[in-house]
Coordinates of C-alpha atoms in Angstrom, one line a residue:
M6 CA 46.4 -62.2 63.0
E7 CA 47.5 -61.8 66.6
N8 CA 51.1 -63.0 65.9
H9 CA 51.3 -60.8 62.8
Q10 CA 50.3 -57.9 65.0
K11 CA 53.3 -58.4 67.3
V12 CA 55.7 -58.7 64.3
L13 CA 54.3 -55.6 62.6
K14 CA 54.9 -53.4 65.7
Q15 CA 58.7 -54.2 65.4
Q16 CA 58.8 -53.5 61.6
P17 CA 59.6 -50.3 59.8
E18 CA 56.5 -48.4 58.7
S19 CA 57.1 -49.1 55.0
Q20 CA 57.1 -52.9 55.6
S21 CA 53.9 -52.6 57.7
L22 CA 52.1 -50.7 54.9
A23 CA 53.2 -53.3 52.4
W24 CA 51.8 -56.0 54.6
F25 CA 48.5 -54.2 55.1
S26 CA 48.2 -53.9 51.3
V27 CA 48.9 -57.6 50.7
W28 CA 46.4 -58.7 53.4
S29 CA 43.6 -56.4 52.2
D30 CA 44.1 -57.7 48.7
F31 CA 43.9 -61.3 49.9
I32 CA 40.7 -60.8 51.9
S33 CA 39.0 -58.9 49.1
K34 CA 39.0 -62.0 46.9
S35 CA 37.2 -65.3 46.8
P36 CA 36.3 -67.2 49.0
F37 CA 35.9 -64.2 51.3
S38 CA 34.2 -61.8 48.9
T39 CA 32.0 -62.5 45.9
Q40 CA 32.0 -58.9 44.7
V41 CA 34.5 -56.8 43.0
L42 CA 35.7 -54.3 45.6
S43 CA 36.9 -50.8 45.1
E44 CA 40.0 -48.9 46.2
K45 CA 37.8 -47.5 49.0
S46 CA 37.2 -51.0 50.3
S47 CA 41.0 -51.7 50.4
K48 CA 41.5 -48.4 52.2
V49 CA 38.9 -49.3 54.9
I50 CA 40.5 -52.8 55.4
Q51 CA 43.9 -51.3 55.7
D52 CA 42.6 -48.7 58.2
I53 CA 41.3 -51.6 60.4
L54 CA 44.5 -53.5 60.2
E55 CA 46.6 -50.4 61.1
A56 CA 44.3 -49.7 64.0
I57 CA 44.8 -53.2 65.4
T58 CA 48.6 -52.7 65.3
R59 CA 48.0 -49.6 67.5
G60 CA 46.0 -51.7 70.0
D61 CA 42.6 -50.4 68.9
S62 CA 39.9 -53.1 68.7
C63 CA 37.9 -51.1 66.1
I64 CA 37.6 -47.9 64.0
D65 CA 34.8 -45.3 63.7
A66 CA 32.8 -46.3 60.6
T67 CA 30.7 -44.3 58.2
Q68 CA 27.9 -45.7 56.1
E69 CA 30.1 -45.2 53.1
D70 CA 32.8 -47.4 54.7
I71 CA 30.4 -50.2 55.5
Q72 CA 28.9 -50.1 52.0
A73 CA 32.4 -50.2 50.5
L74 CA 33.1 -53.6 52.2
G75 CA 30.0 -55.2 50.6
N76 CA 29.4 -58.7 51.7
L77 CA 32.7 -58.7 53.7
A78 CA 30.8 -56.9 56.5
L79 CA 27.8 -57.8 58.6
H80 CA 25.8 -56.0 61.2
N81 CA 26.2 -57.7 64.6
Q82 CA 22.4 -58.5 64.7
E83 CA 22.7 -60.4 61.4
L84 CA 25.3 -62.8 62.7
S85 CA 24.4 -66.5 63.1
S86 CA 26.1 -69.9 63.1
T87 CA 25.7 -69.9 59.3
N88 CA 26.0 -66.2 58.5
V89 CA 29.4 -64.8 59.3
A90 CA 31.8 -62.3 57.8
P91 CA 35.4 -61.1 58.3
F92 CA 34.2 -57.7 59.5
I93 CA 31.4 -56.8 61.9
Y94 CA 29.8 -53.4 62.5
D95 CA 27.4 -52.3 65.2
Q96 CA 25.8 -48.9 65.9
Y97 CA 29.2 -47.4 66.8
F98 CA 32.2 -49.2 65.3
L99 CA 33.7 -51.4 62.6
Y100 CA 35.7 -54.5 63.7
L101 CA 37.6 -57.4 62.5
Y102 CA 35.3 -60.3 63.6
R103 CA 37.8 -61.7 66.2
Y104 CA 37.9 -58.5 68.2
W105 CA 34.1 -57.8 68.0
S106 CA 33.6 -61.3 69.4
L107 CA 36.1 -60.9 72.2
E108 CA 34.6 -57.5 73.2
A109 CA 31.1 -58.9 73.2
S110 CA 32.1 -62.0 75.3
L111 CA 34.0 -59.9 77.8
A112 CA 31.1 -57.5 78.2
Q113 CA 28.8 -60.4 79.0
Q114 CA 31.2 -61.8 81.5
I115 CA 31.7 -58.4 83.3
I116 CA 27.9 -58.1 83.6
R117 CA 27.6 -61.7 84.8
L118 CA 30.0 -61.1 87.6
K119 CA 28.5 -57.7 88.5
Q120 CA 25.0 -59.2 88.8
Q121 CA 25.9 -62.3 90.8
T122 CA 24.8 -62.7 94.4
I123 CA 27.8 -63.4 96.7
L124 CA 28.2 -64.9 100.1
D125 CA 27.5 -62.2 102.7
I126 CA 30.5 -61.2 104.9
P127 CA 29.9 -58.7 107.7
Y128 CA 32.0 -55.6 107.5
M129 CA 34.8 -55.8 110.0
D130 CA 35.8 -52.5 111.7
V131 CA 39.6 -52.9 111.8
E132 CA 41.0 -49.4 112.2
L133 CA 44.5 -50.5 112.9
L134 CA 44.9 -52.4 109.7
F135 CA 44.3 -49.5 107.2
S136 CA 46.1 -46.2 106.8
D137 CA 43.4 -44.1 105.2
E138 CA 39.7 -44.0 104.3
Y139 CA 40.4 -45.1 100.7
Q140 CA 41.9 -48.3 101.9
K141 CA 39.0 -49.0 104.2
N142 CA 36.6 -48.3 101.3
A143 CA 38.6 -50.9 99.3
L144 CA 37.7 -53.5 101.9
K145 CA 34.0 -52.5 101.7
T146 CA 34.1 -52.7 97.9
V147 CA 35.5 -56.2 98.0
I148 CA 33.1 -57.4 100.6
N149 CA 30.1 -56.1 98.7
N150 CA 31.0 -57.2 95.1
N151 CA 32.1 -60.1 93.0
L152 CA 34.2 -57.8 90.9
S153 CA 36.4 -55.2 92.5
I154 CA 38.9 -52.9 90.8
I155 CA 41.6 -51.3 93.1
T156 CA 43.8 -48.8 91.3
G157 CA 46.4 -46.3 92.3
G158 CA 49.8 -44.8 91.4
P159 CA 53.1 -46.2 92.6
G160 CA 53.4 -46.4 96.3
T161 CA 49.7 -45.8 97.1
G162 CA 49.6 -49.1 99.0
K163 CA 47.7 -51.4 96.6
T164 CA 49.5 -54.6 97.7
Y165 CA 49.5 -53.4 101.4
T166 CA 45.7 -52.9 101.1
L167 CA 45.3 -56.3 99.3
S168 CA 47.2 -58.2 102.0
R169 CA 44.8 -56.9 104.6
I170 CA 41.7 -57.6 102.5
I171 CA 42.6 -61.2 101.8
A172 CA 43.7 -61.9 105.4
L173 CA 40.4 -60.6 106.7
L174 CA 38.4 -62.5 104.1
N175 CA 40.3 -65.7 104.9
Y176 CA 39.7 -65.1 108.6
A177 CA 36.0 -64.5 108.0
Q178 CA 35.7 -67.6 105.7
P179 CA 38.1 -70.3 106.9
N180 CA 39.6 -72.5 104.2
L181 CA 38.9 -69.8 101.5
R182 CA 40.4 -71.0 98.2
I183 CA 42.6 -68.2 97.0
A184 CA 44.6 -67.8 93.8
M185 CA 46.9 -64.9 93.0
A186 CA 48.3 -64.1 89.5
A187 CA 49.9 -61.5 87.3
P188 CA 50.4 -61.2 83.5
T189 CA 54.2 -62.0 83.7
G190 CA 56.5 -64.1 85.8
K191 CA 58.4 -60.9 86.9
A192 CA 55.2 -59.2 88.0
A193 CA 54.1 -62.4 89.9
Q194 CA 57.5 -62.4 91.7
R195 CA 57.1 -58.7 92.6
M196 CA 53.6 -59.5 93.9
K197 CA 55.0 -62.3 96.1
E198 CA 57.7 -60.2 97.6
A199 CA 55.4 -57.3 98.3
L200 CA 52.8 -59.6 99.9
Q201 CA 55.4 -61.3 102.1
N202 CA 56.6 -57.9 103.3
S203 CA 53.0 -56.9 104.1
F204 CA 52.3 -60.2 105.9
N205 CA 55.2 -59.4 108.3
D206 CA 53.2 -56.6 109.9
S207 CA 52.5 -57.6 113.5
N208 CA 49.1 -55.9 113.3
L209 CA 48.1 -58.5 110.8
A210 CA 49.4 -61.6 112.7
E211 CA 46.1 -62.7 114.3
F212 CA 44.4 -62.8 111.0
L213 CA 47.0 -64.9 109.1
T214 CA 47.2 -68.6 108.6
P215 CA 50.2 -70.7 107.5
E216 CA 48.4 -71.6 104.4
L217 CA 47.8 -68.0 103.4
K218 CA 51.5 -67.2 103.9
Q219 CA 52.4 -70.0 101.5
I220 CA 50.3 -68.9 98.6
T221 CA 52.5 -68.2 95.6
P222 CA 51.4 -65.9 92.8
I223 CA 51.7 -67.3 89.3
T224 CA 51.2 -66.1 85.8
I225 CA 47.7 -65.8 84.4
H226 CA 48.7 -68.2 81.7
R227 CA 49.5 -70.8 84.4
L228 CA 46.4 -70.0 86.3
L229 CA 44.2 -70.6 83.3
G230 CA 46.1 -73.7 82.2
L231 CA 47.2 -72.2 78.9
G232 CA 49.6 -74.8 77.5
H233 CA 51.0 -75.0 73.9
S234 CA 47.5 -74.4 72.5
S235 CA 45.6 -71.1 72.7
H236 CA 42.7 -72.9 74.5
P237 CA 42.7 -72.6 78.3
K238 CA 41.9 -75.5 80.6
F239 CA 39.6 -73.4 82.7
N240 CA 36.7 -71.6 81.0
L241 CA 32.9 -71.0 81.3
K242 CA 32.2 -74.8 81.3
Q243 CA 35.1 -75.6 83.6
P244 CA 35.6 -72.6 85.9
L245 CA 38.6 -72.0 88.2
P246 CA 38.3 -73.9 91.5
Y247 CA 38.8 -70.8 93.7
D248 CA 36.6 -68.5 95.9
L249 CA 38.9 -65.5 95.5
I250 CA 41.1 -64.7 92.5
V251 CA 43.4 -61.7 92.6
V252 CA 45.2 -60.3 89.5
D253 CA 47.9 -57.7 89.9
E254 CA 49.3 -55.4 87.1
A255 CA 45.9 -55.4 85.4
S256 CA 46.9 -52.6 83.1
M257 CA 48.8 -55.3 81.1
L258 CA 45.6 -57.3 80.4
D259 CA 44.8 -57.3 76.7
L260 CA 41.4 -58.1 75.3
N261 CA 42.0 -61.7 74.6
L262 CA 43.6 -62.6 78.0
A263 CA 41.0 -60.6 79.9
N264 CA 38.2 -62.4 78.2
M265 CA 39.7 -65.8 79.0
L266 CA 40.2 -64.7 82.6
F267 CA 36.7 -63.4 83.1
C268 CA 35.1 -66.5 81.4
A269 CA 37.0 -68.7 83.9
I270 CA 35.7 -66.9 87.1
P271 CA 33.1 -69.0 88.9
D272 CA 29.7 -67.3 89.6
Q273 CA 30.2 -67.3 93.4
A274 CA 33.9 -66.2 93.4
R275 CA 35.3 -62.8 94.0
L276 CA 37.7 -61.3 91.4
I277 CA 40.0 -58.4 92.5
L278 CA 41.9 -56.5 89.8
L279 CA 44.9 -54.3 91.0
G280 CA 46.7 -51.9 88.8
D281 CA 47.7 -48.4 87.7
A282 CA 45.4 -47.2 85.0
Q283 CA 47.9 -44.5 84.1
Q284 CA 50.4 -47.0 83.0
L285 CA 51.0 -48.4 79.5
A286 CA 48.1 -50.3 78.0
S287 CA 48.7 -53.9 77.0
V288 CA 51.0 -54.8 74.1
D289 CA 48.2 -56.5 72.3
V290 CA 44.7 -55.2 71.4
G291 CA 42.7 -53.7 74.2
N292 CA 42.9 -51.2 77.1
V293 CA 40.8 -53.2 79.5
L294 CA 41.7 -51.6 82.9
A295 CA 41.2 -48.1 81.5
D296 CA 37.9 -49.1 80.0
L297 CA 36.7 -50.6 83.3
Q298 CA 37.7 -47.3 85.0
N299 CA 35.4 -45.3 82.7
M300 CA 32.3 -47.4 83.0
D301 CA 29.4 -45.8 85.0
A302 CA 28.0 -49.3 85.5
L303 CA 31.1 -50.2 87.6
S304 CA 31.2 -47.1 89.7
E305 CA 30.4 -49.2 92.9
N306 CA 33.0 -51.8 91.9
R307 CA 36.1 -49.7 92.0
I308 CA 38.2 -47.6 94.3
N309 CA 41.3 -45.5 93.5
L310 CA 44.0 -45.1 96.2
V311 CA 45.5 -41.7 96.0
K312 CA 48.1 -41.2 98.9
S313 CA 51.6 -42.2 97.8
R314 CA 53.9 -43.6 100.4
R315 CA 56.8 -44.4 98.1
F316 CA 57.2 -40.8 97.0
K317 CA 57.2 -38.4 99.9
E318 CA 55.6 -35.0 99.4
G319 CA 57.9 -33.0 97.2
A320 CA 60.0 -36.0 96.2
L321 CA 61.3 -35.6 92.7
I322 CA 60.2 -38.8 91.1
G323 CA 56.6 -38.4 92.4
K324 CA 56.7 -34.8 91.4
M325 CA 57.8 -35.7 87.9
A326 CA 55.1 -38.4 87.6
K327 CA 52.5 -35.8 88.4
F328 CA 54.1 -33.4 85.9
I329 CA 53.9 -36.0 83.1
L330 CA 50.2 -36.8 83.8
N331 CA 49.1 -33.1 83.7
E332 CA 47.9 -31.7 80.4
H333 CA 50.5 -29.7 78.6
A334 CA 49.8 -27.6 75.5
D335 CA 52.6 -25.2 76.1
S336 CA 55.3 -24.7 73.5
D337 CA 57.8 -24.1 76.4
I338 CA 57.1 -27.5 78.1
L339 CA 60.8 -28.5 78.3
D340 CA 61.7 -25.1 79.9
K341 CA 58.9 -25.7 82.4
F342 CA 60.3 -29.2 83.1
S343 CA 63.7 -27.7 83.6
K344 CA 62.4 -25.2 86.1
T345 CA 60.0 -27.5 87.9
I346 CA 61.9 -30.8 88.0
V347 CA 65.5 -30.7 86.9
P348 CA 67.7 -28.7 84.4
A349 CA 69.6 -30.6 81.7
E350 CA 73.3 -31.4 82.4
I351 CA 75.6 -34.4 82.0
L352 CA 74.6 -37.7 83.6
K353 CA 76.7 -38.6 86.6
D354 CA 77.4 -41.7 88.6
I355 CA 74.9 -42.0 91.5
Q356 CA 75.8 -43.9 94.6
I357 CA 72.7 -45.7 96.0
N358 CA 72.1 -45.7 99.7
A359 CA 69.1 -46.3 102.0
E360 CA 69.0 -42.7 103.3
M361 CA 69.2 -40.9 100.0
S362 CA 66.6 -38.5 98.7
D363 CA 65.1 -38.9 95.2
V364 CA 67.5 -38.0 92.3
V365 CA 66.4 -37.1 88.8
Q366 CA 69.0 -36.2 86.2
L367 CA 68.5 -35.2 82.6
E368 CA 70.8 -35.0 79.6
Y369 CA 69.8 -34.2 76.0
L370 CA 71.2 -36.2 73.1
P371 CA 72.6 -34.1 70.1
Q372 CA 70.1 -33.8 67.2
D373 CA 72.3 -35.5 64.6
I374 CA 73.3 -38.4 66.8
S375 CA 74.2 -40.8 63.9
S376 CA 77.2 -38.6 63.0
H377 CA 78.2 -37.9 66.6
T378 CA 81.8 -38.8 67.3
H379 CA 81.4 -39.4 71.0
L380 CA 78.7 -42.1 71.0
S381 CA 80.9 -44.3 73.3
T382 CA 80.7 -41.5 75.9
Y383 CA 77.0 -42.0 76.2
Y384 CA 77.3 -45.8 76.4
D385 CA 79.9 -45.3 79.2
Q386 CA 77.6 -43.1 81.1
L387 CA 74.7 -45.6 80.9
F388 CA 77.1 -48.4 82.1
L389 CA 77.9 -46.5 85.3
G390 CA 74.7 -47.9 86.9
F391 CA 76.0 -51.4 86.5
K392 CA 79.3 -50.8 88.4
S393 CA 78.0 -52.4 91.6
Y394 CA 76.8 -55.4 89.6
S395 CA 80.1 -55.9 87.8
Q396 CA 81.9 -55.6 91.2
A397 CA 79.5 -58.2 92.7
I398 CA 80.3 -60.6 89.8
Q399 CA 84.0 -60.1 90.3
K400 CA 83.6 -61.0 94.0
Y401 CA 81.5 -64.0 93.0
L402 CA 84.3 -65.2 90.7
E403 CA 87.0 -64.5 93.3
N404 CA 85.0 -66.4 96.0
E405 CA 84.5 -69.4 93.8
Y406 CA 80.8 -69.0 93.4
S407 CA 79.8 -68.9 97.1
N408 CA 76.2 -68.6 98.1
A409 CA 76.9 -65.4 100.0
S410 CA 78.4 -63.9 96.9
L411 CA 75.4 -65.1 94.9
Y412 CA 73.0 -63.1 97.2
Q413 CA 75.1 -60.0 96.6
V414 CA 75.0 -60.6 92.8
L415 CA 71.2 -60.8 92.8
E416 CA 70.8 -57.8 95.0
A417 CA 73.2 -55.7 92.9
F418 CA 71.5 -56.7 89.6
D419 CA 68.1 -55.6 90.8
Q420 CA 69.4 -52.1 91.6
Y421 CA 69.6 -50.8 88.1
R422 CA 68.1 -51.2 84.6
I423 CA 68.2 -49.3 81.4
L424 CA 64.8 -48.8 79.6
T425 CA 64.2 -47.9 76.0
A426 CA 61.2 -47.6 73.8
I427 CA 62.4 -49.4 70.6
R428 CA 64.5 -52.3 69.5
H429 CA 66.4 -51.0 66.5
S430 CA 68.5 -47.8 66.6
L431 CA 71.7 -46.5 68.1
F432 CA 69.9 -46.3 71.4
G433 CA 67.5 -49.2 70.8
L434 CA 67.4 -52.4 72.8
E435 CA 69.7 -54.5 70.7
S436 CA 72.5 -51.8 70.3
L437 CA 72.4 -50.8 74.0
N438 CA 72.6 -54.4 75.2
R439 CA 75.5 -55.1 72.9
Q440 CA 77.4 -51.9 74.1
I441 CA 76.7 -52.6 77.8
E442 CA 77.7 -56.2 77.4
Q443 CA 81.1 -55.2 76.0
R444 CA 81.8 -52.9 78.9
F445 CA 80.7 -55.5 81.4
L446 CA 83.0 -58.2 79.9
S447 CA 85.9 -55.7 80.0
S448 CA 85.2 -54.7 83.6
T449 CA 84.9 -58.3 84.9
Q450 CA 87.8 -59.5 82.7
Q451 CA 85.9 -62.2 81.0
L452 CA 85.6 -63.7 77.5
K453 CA 82.4 -65.1 76.0
I454 CA 82.2 -68.8 75.5
G455 CA 79.6 -69.0 72.7
D456 CA 77.0 -66.6 73.9
W457 CA 77.6 -67.2 77.6
Y458 CA 79.7 -65.8 80.5
V459 CA 79.2 -65.4 84.2
G460 CA 76.8 -62.5 84.9
R461 CA 75.0 -62.5 81.6
P462 CA 71.4 -61.5 82.4
V463 CA 68.8 -63.0 80.0
M464 CA 65.1 -62.8 79.4
M465 CA 62.7 -65.3 78.0
T466 CA 60.8 -64.1 75.0
Y467 CA 58.0 -66.7 75.0
N468 CA 56.4 -69.3 77.3
D469 CA 58.4 -72.6 77.5
Y470 CA 56.0 -75.0 79.3
Q471 CA 58.6 -77.9 79.2
L472 CA 61.1 -75.8 81.1
G473 CA 58.5 -74.1 83.3
L474 CA 59.6 -70.6 82.1
S475 CA 57.3 -67.7 81.0
N476 CA 57.7 -64.9 78.6
G477 CA 59.5 -62.1 80.5
D478 CA 61.2 -64.3 83.1
I479 CA 64.7 -63.0 83.8
G480 CA 67.7 -65.1 84.9
I481 CA 71.4 -64.6 85.4
C482 CA 74.1 -66.9 83.9
L483 CA 76.3 -68.3 86.7
K484 CA 78.4 -71.3 87.7
R485 CA 78.1 -73.3 90.9
T486 CA 81.6 -74.8 91.1
S487 CA 85.1 -73.6 90.2
D488 CA 85.6 -76.6 87.9
S489 CA 86.1 -75.1 84.5
S490 CA 84.5 -78.1 82.8
T491 CA 81.2 -77.6 84.5
P492 CA 78.5 -76.0 82.2
F493 CA 77.0 -72.6 82.6
E494 CA 73.6 -72.5 84.4
V495 CA 71.0 -69.7 84.5
Y496 CA 69.4 -68.9 87.8
F497 CA 65.8 -67.5 87.7
P498 CA 65.3 -65.7 91.0
S499 CA 61.6 -65.3 90.5
L500 CA 61.2 -69.1 90.3
E501 CA 64.2 -70.0 92.5
K502 CA 65.2 -72.3 89.7
W503 CA 68.4 -73.3 87.9
V504 CA 68.4 -74.2 84.2
L505 CA 71.3 -75.4 82.1
A506 CA 72.2 -72.6 79.7
N507 CA 72.4 -75.0 76.8
R508 CA 68.8 -76.0 77.4
L509 CA 67.5 -72.5 76.9
P510 CA 66.3 -71.3 73.5
K511 CA 68.8 -69.7 71.1
N512 CA 66.7 -66.6 70.8
I513 CA 66.8 -65.8 74.5
E514 CA 67.7 -62.1 74.9
T515 CA 70.4 -60.4 76.9
A516 CA 68.7 -58.2 79.5
Y517 CA 70.8 -55.3 80.7
V518 CA 68.3 -53.2 78.8
L519 CA 64.6 -53.8 78.6
T520 CA 61.9 -52.2 76.5
I521 CA 59.6 -50.1 78.7
H522 CA 56.7 -52.5 77.9
K523 CA 58.7 -55.4 79.2
S524 CA 59.6 -53.5 82.4
Q525 CA 56.0 -53.3 83.6
G526 CA 55.6 -55.2 86.9
S527 CA 59.3 -54.5 87.8
E528 CA 60.9 -52.1 90.3
F529 CA 64.5 -50.9 90.5
K530 CA 66.3 -48.4 92.7
H531 CA 67.6 -46.7 89.6
T532 CA 66.3 -46.6 86.1
A533 CA 68.0 -45.0 83.1
V534 CA 65.4 -44.0 80.4
V535 CA 66.8 -43.6 76.9
L536 CA 64.7 -42.1 74.1
D537 CA 66.2 -41.1 70.7
Q538 CA 64.7 -39.5 67.7
K539 CA 63.6 -42.8 66.1
A540 CA 61.4 -43.5 69.1
K541 CA 59.5 -40.3 68.7
N542 CA 56.4 -41.7 66.9
L543 CA 55.9 -44.4 69.6
L544 CA 56.1 -42.2 72.6
S545 CA 53.3 -41.1 75.0
K546 CA 52.6 -40.0 78.5
E547 CA 51.8 -43.5 79.5
L548 CA 55.1 -44.8 78.2
I549 CA 57.3 -42.3 80.0
Y550 CA 55.2 -42.5 83.1
T551 CA 55.6 -46.2 83.2
A552 CA 59.3 -45.9 82.7
I553 CA 60.1 -43.4 85.4
T554 CA 57.8 -45.1 88.0
R555 CA 59.8 -48.3 87.8
A556 CA 62.4 -46.4 89.9
K557 CA 62.3 -46.1 93.7
S558 CA 65.2 -43.6 94.1
V559 CA 66.9 -42.5 90.9
V560 CA 65.8 -41.7 87.4
S561 CA 68.4 -40.8 84.7
L562 CA 67.0 -39.4 81.5
L563 CA 69.1 -39.6 78.3
V564 CA 66.7 -38.3 75.7
D565 CA 66.3 -36.5 72.4
Q566 CA 64.6 -33.1 73.1
A567 CA 61.8 -33.5 70.5
A568 CA 61.2 -37.1 71.6
F569 CA 61.0 -36.2 75.2
E570 CA 58.6 -33.3 74.5
Q571 CA 56.4 -35.7 72.6
S572 CA 56.3 -38.2 75.4
I573 CA 55.1 -35.5 77.9
K574 CA 52.5 -34.0 75.6
V575 CA 50.8 -36.9 73.9
G576 CA 48.4 -39.3 75.7
T577 CA 47.3 -42.7 74.4
V578 CA 43.6 -43.2 73.7
R579 CA 42.7 -46.6 72.4
K580 CA 39.6 -47.1 70.4
S581 CA 37.3 -49.6 72.0
G582 CA 33.6 -50.5 72.0
L583 CA 33.6 -52.3 75.3
L584 CA 32.1 -49.4 77.2
S585 CA 29.1 -49.1 74.8
K586 CA 28.5 -52.9 75.0
I587 CA 28.4 -52.8 78.8
N588 CA 26.0 -49.9 78.7
L589 CA 23.7 -51.8 76.3
L590 CA 23.8 -55.0 78.5
D591 CA 23.5 -53.3 81.9

């Protein structure tokens, strides 16, 4: 079911509806059901399946809905080892059994961690190490709890605060066993870079040990020992061998992964979750971080950092982020955006430099884009951000693949990325990658050899445990000698690893352009966000907020007006019963 869910999200609506109908017809018959079910029962089943593709774990259910399912549905209190059913209902919601089971298990593990007695650590008064009271309170929260949730928007110092907390805990408890993880390889690499920068602070020097500096964040999948099967090595019976476990980008945790993680936390260990609850929820079912944020039972376990240091007061990107998060019922919302943030005009080439102020630029796409005669103009504008990257590749080729040129290539590539909401359209992932690739090849005067050429950025689309690569890992195709007979290799900066291009899977994706979901955990100096009409039904505040906060200096918006308005007005609320289950257990 979980794999079908991922496929359905990428299909046209008509195909998804057809699949819902086939699946509901299948489950309505023997051996699942011994009764003749009505059209109403098929409608209820289809509603549940459709909800799952939206990321909801359940639906609101009436008594009529439950009766329509007959023996396909059981009350949760009727469940036993010999009495099961495809659908479960409790006093609030109706579920597919899998997601009811995951929610119930996660709720139990959250309460288990909350109720554990932990090793007492005296609070250390370290005024110099923290910038504000919220950060000091984060330290108190971690000292006093097994489970701590530290949230905040971009630049509020989540990693800065974390570096001080773990240094102080390690200082107070010598030989503390620490693990750090993130949902994706890219997010783990960003966590590593941010921690290393924080550890360079001279005020922290006396609290650091060489071992602490050498800790390398990994993916949650690697932490849990998830190999080719879906069963983790570490679980309730064999918990993780650590005293402190830190997970960054926790907004990306889906229900299944969160349950596996919480089950693997030892009773006496501390778990710290970091994230921005305003960002996109997970790709799969669940909105775990947002749920944890709303639980009264966890009010003492969480702290929200509010002072942004990335975006100075009045800086445009920070101002735009706040604008998006505000409630907007106005019909003139785009006019308000134009007056408050930036008016619409033609996108221009922006030169990145260290001293520059924030830049936000906005251009609207024509309504009938499919018949527009100047599509190439828009693709040309989007390619402008890759000019420094194509120039770095040209120098790399001219300098016969020197290490100094390689560093410039990596630095230039991380300056800019194009983000889109969908895969299939004139401004979807596939079309944009194809168009940018053509312009890149022309500017660097290269021809493709098969699928490969120097400078091709690629992204893994699944975990390959044999190669040691994770879903979301991004690499760049390069060569290491000027000998034309040598094969292409792909360098993965987050792993500092070279892999022969012909060893990589055929379905590896070109990555000039990322979906906004895949960009989570990344950070670029300049992001271009592209939203056309076909993306309209998928858009939300969380999506556009996530996209624009990937940028440190420049955001370029190339958007359909109606789609952009939708993204500012509509928030995502996922249906979940996790909160009610926690309240019942607490």
